[in-house]
Amino acid sequence: MKTRVTDLFHIQYPVIQGGMAWVADASLAAAVSNAGGLGLLAGASHPAEEVRKQILHAKELTDKPFGLNIMLMSEHSADLVQLAIEEHLSVVATGAGNPAKYIPSLKEAGVKVLPVIPSVAIAKKMEKAGADAVVAEGCESGGHIGEMTTMALVPQVVDAISIPVIAAGGIADGRGMAASLMLGAEGVQMGTRFLAAKECNISRTYQQMVLDASDSDSVVTGRTFGRGVRSLKSPLSKRLLEMEKNGAQFEEIEALTMDSLRKAVQQEDLENGSFMAGQIAGLVHQCQSAKEIVEEIVFQAEKLLKKYS
Ligand code: TUI
């Protein structure tokens, strides 16, 4: 399956793994890259030297291209940009902010830049700033989200810009991938499906919650502040929604969410964990290797695309 995205990143399949904070480590990123997709390491809010260890580990696990996801709310963003350049990474993906000021130095160093965007206006800004491609992420996604759905966002972004568009949000199988390509996307990014990968090092509690989730088991907290975060229903999300209803401050909600993602991923903390996942979790029932996931999705999408061509 060749698109401008496979050419751009020198990968076999246009399948990109979400750069999930606290989740996307060397084990997962290398497994996705080895499977022919593009793995991403999560910069999250880690200092550069910690992320460097993950990069070196990933380089031991794969000789295929992989990238670093920089979450722009992190105080270490500038250091992570320098790190990506020093380590000659092939791509930097960004989320939760505007990466424009980092694009010239990354491009000069030959690092491809892939911003995640939630609207047409920001997509246009990113193209102008020199991004190589964008991920158009709908609000079906887990984690920090915008307001647009994938179905409405992707074709409007495709019409608005000339660089390749990758669809994200609500995609977990070949049907979602085929649909994304029909909308004009040239690849997909998936987070939730990879939460159920064998190489994904999250707590058993977290993985089981994803496998057990139904279509309506996620909620969005923080929306009143224009900073929505989608996670699976849990004691904490219930508490957060209650706090929000009672007029809690944004900082209170945000601080609680950030730290609780770590508690969900690294500890079996059902009470205080924030189990970020997308609406498509209801479709994910099985723990499989990254290779099985990537191949199954691509082959199913190819079959569907042939059937309707
Ligand atoms: O970034 C994500 N998803 C994330 S980041 C994250 S870590 C976190 N933890 C707790 C609370 C908050 C964050 C968990 N999930 N997705 C990509 C994404 N980027 N979604 C939305 C955006 C975005 C939003 C505004 C991108 C750009 C933007 O504004 C750009 C501008 O011009 O200001």
Short mmCIF file of C-alpha atoms and ligand atoms in Angstrom, two decimals:
data_model
loop_
_atom_site.label_atom_id
_atom_site.label_comp_id
_atom_site.label_asym_id
_atom_site.label_seq_id
_atom_site.Cartn_x
_atom_site.Cartn_y
_atom_site.Cartn_z
CA MET A 1 0.00 0.00 0.00
CA LYS A 2 1.83 3.06 -1.27
CA THR A 3 0.80 6.65 -0.55
CA ARG A 4 2.71 9.91 -0.12
CA VAL A 5 2.89 8.98 3.57
CA THR A 6 4.77 5.71 2.95
CA ASP A 7 7.16 7.59 0.65
CA LEU A 8 7.64 10.46 3.11
CA PHE A 9 8.52 8.26 6.08
CA HIS A 10 10.10 5.35 4.16
CA ILE A 11 7.67 2.84 5.65
CA GLN A 12 5.87 -0.16 4.20
CA TYR A 13 2.32 0.63 5.39
CA PRO A 14 0.74 4.03 6.10
CA VAL A 15 -0.04 3.09 9.70
CA ILE A 16 1.28 5.35 12.44
CA GLN A 17 1.14 4.57 16.12
CA GLY A 18 -0.16 7.29 18.42
CA GLY A 19 2.53 8.95 20.54
CA MET A 20 0.62 8.17 23.71
CA ALA A 21 2.05 9.89 26.79
CA TRP A 22 3.44 7.45 29.40
CA VAL A 23 2.45 4.55 27.10
CA ALA A 24 4.47 4.72 23.89
CA ASP A 25 7.89 3.37 24.90
CA ALA A 26 10.71 1.75 22.91
CA SER A 27 9.06 -1.67 23.07
CA LEU A 28 5.84 -0.50 21.39
CA ALA A 29 7.38 1.98 18.96
CA ALA A 30 10.00 -0.51 17.72
CA ALA A 31 7.38 -3.26 17.36
CA VAL A 32 5.17 -1.03 15.19
CA SER A 33 8.12 0.07 13.08
CA ASN A 34 9.31 -3.53 12.71
CA ALA A 35 5.78 -4.40 11.53
CA GLY A 36 6.14 -1.92 8.64
CA GLY A 37 4.30 1.02 10.24
CA LEU A 38 5.75 4.06 11.98
CA GLY A 39 6.29 3.77 15.72
CA LEU A 40 6.46 6.89 17.88
CA LEU A 41 8.07 7.35 21.28
CA ALA A 42 6.17 9.50 23.74
CA GLY A 43 8.01 12.60 24.87
CA ALA A 44 5.14 13.24 27.33
CA SER A 45 6.51 15.49 30.09
CA HIS A 46 9.78 13.59 30.44
CA PRO A 47 13.14 15.38 30.55
CA ALA A 48 15.33 14.91 27.47
CA GLU A 49 17.84 12.55 29.09
CA GLU A 50 15.08 10.09 29.97
CA VAL A 51 13.73 10.22 26.43
CA ARG A 52 17.26 9.73 25.05
CA LYS A 53 17.41 6.37 26.85
CA GLN A 54 14.19 5.33 25.12
CA ILE A 55 15.57 6.44 21.75
CA LEU A 56 18.77 4.43 22.27
CA HIS A 57 16.73 1.42 23.37
CA ALA A 58 14.45 1.71 20.32
CA LYS A 59 17.52 1.90 18.06
CA GLU A 60 18.64 -1.43 19.56
CA LEU A 61 15.22 -2.98 18.86
CA THR A 62 14.74 -1.79 15.28
CA ASP A 63 16.69 -0.56 12.30
CA LYS A 64 13.50 0.83 10.77
CA PRO A 65 12.48 4.52 11.00
CA PHE A 66 10.65 5.65 14.11
CA GLY A 67 9.75 9.05 15.52
CA LEU A 68 9.36 11.09 18.69
CA ASN A 69 6.05 12.60 19.74
CA ILE A 70 6.48 15.95 21.47
CA MET A 71 3.57 17.01 23.64
CA LEU A 72 3.92 20.78 23.41
CA MET A 73 2.47 21.51 26.85
CA SER A 74 5.66 19.94 28.23
CA GLU A 75 8.25 22.30 29.71
CA HIS A 76 10.89 20.12 28.01
CA SER A 77 9.60 20.62 24.43
CA ALA A 78 12.59 22.69 23.25
CA ASP A 79 15.06 20.17 24.70
CA LEU A 80 13.19 17.31 23.00
CA VAL A 81 13.43 19.10 19.66
CA GLN A 82 17.22 19.36 20.12
CA LEU A 83 17.34 15.72 21.15
CA ALA A 84 15.48 14.60 18.02
CA ILE A 85 18.00 16.53 15.92
CA GLU A 86 21.02 15.13 17.79
CA GLU A 87 19.73 11.58 17.49
CA HIS A 88 18.94 12.01 13.76
CA LEU A 89 15.36 10.84 14.18
CA SER A 90 13.41 10.63 10.96
CA VAL A 91 10.27 12.29 12.29
CA VAL A 92 8.93 14.46 15.09
CA ALA A 93 5.18 14.39 15.65
CA THR A 94 3.65 17.09 17.84
CA GLY A 95 0.44 17.42 19.81
CA ALA A 96 -1.41 19.74 22.15
CA GLY A 97 -0.02 22.97 20.72
CA ASN A 98 1.56 24.89 17.85
CA PRO A 99 5.05 23.62 16.84
CA ALA A 100 5.70 26.40 14.25
CA LYS A 101 8.74 27.87 16.03
CA TYR A 102 10.50 24.48 16.02
CA ILE A 103 9.83 23.58 12.38
CA PRO A 104 12.75 25.46 10.68
CA SER A 105 15.46 23.85 12.83
CA LEU A 106 13.93 20.39 12.55
CA LYS A 107 13.62 20.65 8.78
CA GLU A 108 17.14 21.99 8.42
CA ALA A 109 18.37 18.90 10.25
CA GLY A 110 16.36 16.63 7.94
CA VAL A 111 13.76 15.68 10.56
CA LYS A 112 10.24 15.41 9.11
CA VAL A 113 7.58 17.29 11.07
CA LEU A 114 4.11 15.85 11.63
CA PRO A 115 1.81 18.05 13.72
CA VAL A 116 -1.45 16.65 15.04
CA ILE A 117 -4.22 19.17 14.35
CA PRO A 118 -7.87 19.41 15.45
CA SER A 119 -9.20 21.94 12.86
CA VAL A 120 -8.83 23.24 9.31
CA ALA A 121 -7.50 26.61 10.50
CA ILE A 122 -4.63 24.98 12.41
CA ALA A 123 -3.94 22.59 9.49
CA LYS A 124 -3.47 25.59 7.18
CA LYS A 125 -1.18 27.26 9.73
CA MET A 126 0.94 24.11 9.92
CA GLU A 127 1.25 23.79 6.14
CA LYS A 128 2.37 27.41 5.92
CA ALA A 129 4.90 26.85 8.72
CA GLY A 130 6.50 24.02 6.71
CA ALA A 131 5.01 20.82 8.15
CA ASP A 132 5.61 17.74 5.98
CA ALA A 133 2.17 16.22 6.67
CA VAL A 134 -0.53 16.55 9.33
CA VAL A 135 -2.54 14.17 11.44
CA ALA A 136 -6.19 15.28 11.43
CA GLU A 137 -7.43 14.00 14.76
CA GLY A 138 -11.14 13.76 15.50
CA CYS A 139 -12.66 13.95 18.96
CA GLU A 140 -13.33 10.20 18.98
CA SER A 141 -9.68 9.89 20.06
CA GLY A 142 -8.46 9.24 23.54
CA GLY A 143 -6.53 11.90 25.43
CA HIS A 144 -6.45 15.63 24.66
CA ILE A 145 -8.97 16.34 21.88
CA GLY A 146 -10.59 19.07 19.80
CA GLU A 147 -14.25 19.45 18.86
CA MET A 148 -14.48 18.05 15.31
CA THR A 149 -15.28 14.44 14.48
CA THR A 150 -12.93 12.50 12.21
CA MET A 151 -15.62 12.03 9.55
CA ALA A 152 -16.21 15.79 9.25
CA LEU A 153 -12.62 16.95 9.87
CA VAL A 154 -10.60 14.77 7.49
CA PRO A 155 -12.21 15.66 4.12
CA GLN A 156 -12.27 19.37 5.02
CA VAL A 157 -8.57 19.31 5.91
CA VAL A 158 -7.80 17.33 2.74
CA ASP A 159 -9.51 20.05 0.66
CA ALA A 160 -7.79 22.88 2.51
CA ILE A 161 -4.12 21.85 2.24
CA SER A 162 -1.79 20.14 -0.25
CA ILE A 163 0.51 18.20 2.09
CA PRO A 164 -0.53 14.62 3.01
CA VAL A 165 -3.21 14.12 5.66
CA ILE A 166 -3.28 11.22 8.09
CA ALA A 167 -6.60 10.41 9.77
CA ALA A 168 -6.88 9.72 13.50
CA GLY A 169 -9.73 9.20 15.93
CA GLY A 170 -12.11 6.27 15.88
CA ILE A 171 -9.96 4.05 13.66
CA ALA A 172 -9.10 0.56 14.85
CA ASP A 173 -9.56 -1.82 11.93
CA GLY A 174 -9.44 -2.14 8.15
CA ARG A 175 -12.89 -0.64 7.77
CA GLY A 176 -11.76 2.54 9.50
CA MET A 177 -8.58 2.61 7.43
CA ALA A 178 -10.44 2.09 4.12
CA ALA A 179 -12.95 4.80 5.11
CA SER A 180 -10.10 7.20 5.96
CA LEU A 181 -8.51 6.65 2.56
CA MET A 182 -11.90 7.27 0.93
CA LEU A 183 -12.07 10.59 2.78
CA GLY A 184 -8.78 11.54 1.14
CA ALA A 185 -6.39 10.66 3.94
CA GLU A 186 -3.15 8.93 2.93
CA GLY A 187 -2.62 7.08 6.16
CA VAL A 188 -4.03 6.44 9.61
CA GLN A 189 -2.81 6.99 13.13
CA MET A 190 -4.09 4.69 15.85
CA GLY A 191 -3.66 4.82 19.60
CA THR A 192 -6.41 2.79 21.23
CA ARG A 193 -5.88 -0.35 19.12
CA PHE A 194 -2.20 -0.34 20.10
CA LEU A 195 -3.11 -0.15 23.80
CA ALA A 196 -4.06 -3.80 23.29
CA ALA A 197 -0.73 -4.72 21.67
CA LYS A 198 1.37 -7.42 23.33
CA GLU A 199 4.36 -5.06 23.22
CA CYS A 200 2.40 -2.29 24.98
CA ASN A 201 3.68 -1.97 28.55
CA ILE A 202 0.65 -0.67 30.40
CA SER A 203 -0.87 -2.04 33.59
CA ARG A 204 -3.09 -5.12 33.27
CA THR A 205 -5.95 -3.08 34.72
CA TYR A 206 -5.63 -0.50 31.90
CA GLN A 207 -5.36 -3.10 29.13
CA GLN A 208 -8.31 -5.09 30.50
CA MET A 209 -10.44 -1.93 30.69
CA VAL A 210 -9.78 -1.29 27.00
CA LEU A 211 -10.60 -4.90 26.07
CA ASP A 212 -13.82 -4.81 28.14
CA ALA A 213 -14.99 -1.34 27.03
CA SER A 214 -18.21 -0.88 25.10
CA ASP A 215 -18.95 1.91 22.60
CA SER A 216 -20.17 4.34 25.24
CA ASP A 217 -17.62 3.66 27.96
CA SER A 218 -15.55 6.82 27.43
CA VAL A 219 -16.22 10.33 28.73
CA VAL A 220 -14.70 13.77 28.12
CA THR A 221 -13.54 15.81 31.09
CA GLY A 222 -12.28 19.40 30.92
CA ARG A 223 -14.57 20.40 28.06
CA THR A 224 -15.91 23.43 29.95
CA PHE A 225 -12.38 24.87 29.72
CA GLY A 226 -12.02 24.07 26.02
CA ARG A 227 -9.42 21.44 26.99
CA GLY A 228 -11.29 18.17 26.62
CA VAL A 229 -9.58 14.91 27.55
CA ARG A 230 -11.23 11.59 26.69
CA SER A 231 -10.76 8.63 29.01
CA LEU A 232 -12.61 5.47 29.96
CA LYS A 233 -15.26 5.78 32.65
CA SER A 234 -13.58 5.26 36.02
CA PRO A 235 -13.89 6.46 39.61
CA LEU A 236 -11.60 9.41 38.74
CA SER A 237 -13.45 10.49 35.58
CA LYS A 238 -16.67 10.40 37.58
CA ARG A 239 -15.05 12.58 40.26
CA LEU A 240 -13.65 15.01 37.66
CA LEU A 241 -17.03 15.45 35.96
CA GLU A 242 -18.61 16.08 39.33
CA MET A 243 -15.89 18.68 40.21
CA GLU A 244 -16.41 20.39 36.85
CA LYS A 245 -20.14 20.57 37.37
CA ASN A 246 -19.48 22.20 40.73
CA GLY A 247 -17.26 24.91 39.22
CA ALA A 248 -13.74 23.53 39.83
CA GLN A 249 -10.81 25.49 38.34
CA PHE A 250 -9.07 24.27 35.17
CA GLU A 251 -5.71 23.89 36.94
CA GLU A 252 -7.22 21.52 39.50
CA ILE A 253 -8.66 19.28 36.78
CA GLU A 254 -5.53 19.44 34.58
CA ALA A 255 -3.08 18.59 37.38
CA LEU A 256 -5.19 15.67 38.47
CA THR A 257 -5.48 14.34 34.90
CA MET A 258 -1.76 14.56 34.08
CA ASP A 259 -0.56 12.68 37.11
CA SER A 260 -3.33 10.13 36.96
CA LEU A 261 -2.36 9.01 33.45
CA ARG A 262 0.91 7.77 34.98
CA LYS A 263 -1.06 6.05 37.74
CA ALA A 264 -3.18 4.24 35.13
CA VAL A 265 -0.21 3.19 33.02
CA GLN A 266 2.36 2.26 35.65
CA GLN A 267 0.27 1.28 38.65
CA GLU A 268 -2.87 -0.77 38.98
CA ASP A 269 -4.61 2.34 40.35
CA LEU A 270 -8.24 1.89 39.37
CA GLU A 271 -9.35 4.54 41.87
CA ASN A 272 -7.03 7.42 40.82
CA GLY A 273 -5.93 6.45 37.31
CA SER A 274 -6.94 8.27 34.12
CA PHE A 275 -7.40 5.52 31.54
CA MET A 276 -7.22 7.51 28.31
CA ALA A 277 -8.70 5.70 25.32
CA GLY A 278 -10.84 6.50 22.29
CA GLN A 279 -14.47 5.72 21.51
CA ILE A 280 -13.32 2.85 19.30
CA ALA A 281 -12.20 0.88 22.38
CA GLY A 282 -15.54 -0.93 22.06
CA LEU A 283 -14.17 -2.57 18.92
CA VAL A 284 -10.95 -3.79 20.53
CA HIS A 285 -11.45 -7.20 22.14
CA GLN A 286 -8.17 -8.99 21.65
CA CYS A 287 -4.55 -8.56 22.70
CA GLN A 288 -2.34 -9.13 19.62
CA SER A 289 1.22 -8.41 18.54
CA ALA A 290 1.84 -5.10 16.77
CA LYS A 291 2.68 -7.10 13.65
CA GLU A 292 -0.68 -8.91 13.74
CA ILE A 293 -2.49 -5.61 14.28
CA VAL A 294 -0.75 -3.75 11.45
CA GLU A 295 -1.06 -6.61 8.96
CA GLU A 296 -4.68 -7.38 9.81
CA ILE A 297 -5.73 -3.76 9.34
CA VAL A 298 -3.85 -3.23 6.10
CA PHE A 299 -5.03 -6.49 4.53
CA GLN A 300 -8.65 -5.85 5.56
CA ALA A 301 -8.49 -2.31 4.16
CA GLU A 302 -6.96 -3.51 0.88
CA LYS A 303 -9.68 -6.14 0.52
CA LEU A 304 -12.42 -3.57 1.09
CA LEU A 305 -10.88 -1.03 -1.24
CA LYS A 306 -10.69 -3.67 -3.99
CA LYS A 307 -14.31 -4.72 -3.41
CA TYR A 308 -15.60 -1.21 -3.96
CA SER A 309 -13.21 -0.07 -6.69
O1 TUI B 1 -2.06 15.69 22.09
C1 TUI B 1 -2.93 14.89 21.85
N1 TUI B 1 -3.41 14.02 22.77
C2 TUI B 1 -2.94 13.91 24.05
S1 TUI B 1 -1.69 14.81 24.75
C3 TUI B 1 -1.90 14.02 26.20
S2 TUI B 1 -0.97 14.38 27.59
C4 TUI B 1 -2.15 15.19 28.49
N2 TUI B 1 -2.44 14.67 29.64
C5 TUI B 1 -3.34 15.26 30.40
C6 TUI B 1 -4.00 16.39 30.02
C7 TUI B 1 -3.72 16.91 28.82
C8 TUI B 1 -2.79 16.29 28.02
C9 TUI B 1 -2.90 13.10 26.09
N3 TUI B 1 -3.46 13.06 24.88
N4 TUI B 1 -3.49 14.83 20.63
C10 TUI B 1 -3.10 15.71 19.60
C11 TUI B 1 -3.87 16.95 19.66
N5 TUI B 1 -3.34 18.11 19.44
N6 TUI B 1 -5.16 17.07 19.96
C12 TUI B 1 -5.45 18.39 19.90
C13 TUI B 1 -4.30 19.04 19.56
C14 TUI B 1 -4.06 20.43 19.33
C15 TUI B 1 -4.75 21.39 20.05
C16 TUI B 1 -4.50 22.72 19.84
C17 TUI B 1 -3.09 20.83 18.42
C18 TUI B 1 -2.84 22.17 18.21
C19 TUI B 1 -3.55 23.10 18.93
O2 TUI B 1 -3.37 24.42 18.80
C20 TUI B 1 -2.41 24.95 17.91
C21 TUI B 1 -2.44 26.44 17.96
O3 TUI B 1 -2.30 27.06 16.91
O4 TUI B 1 -2.60 26.96 19.07
#
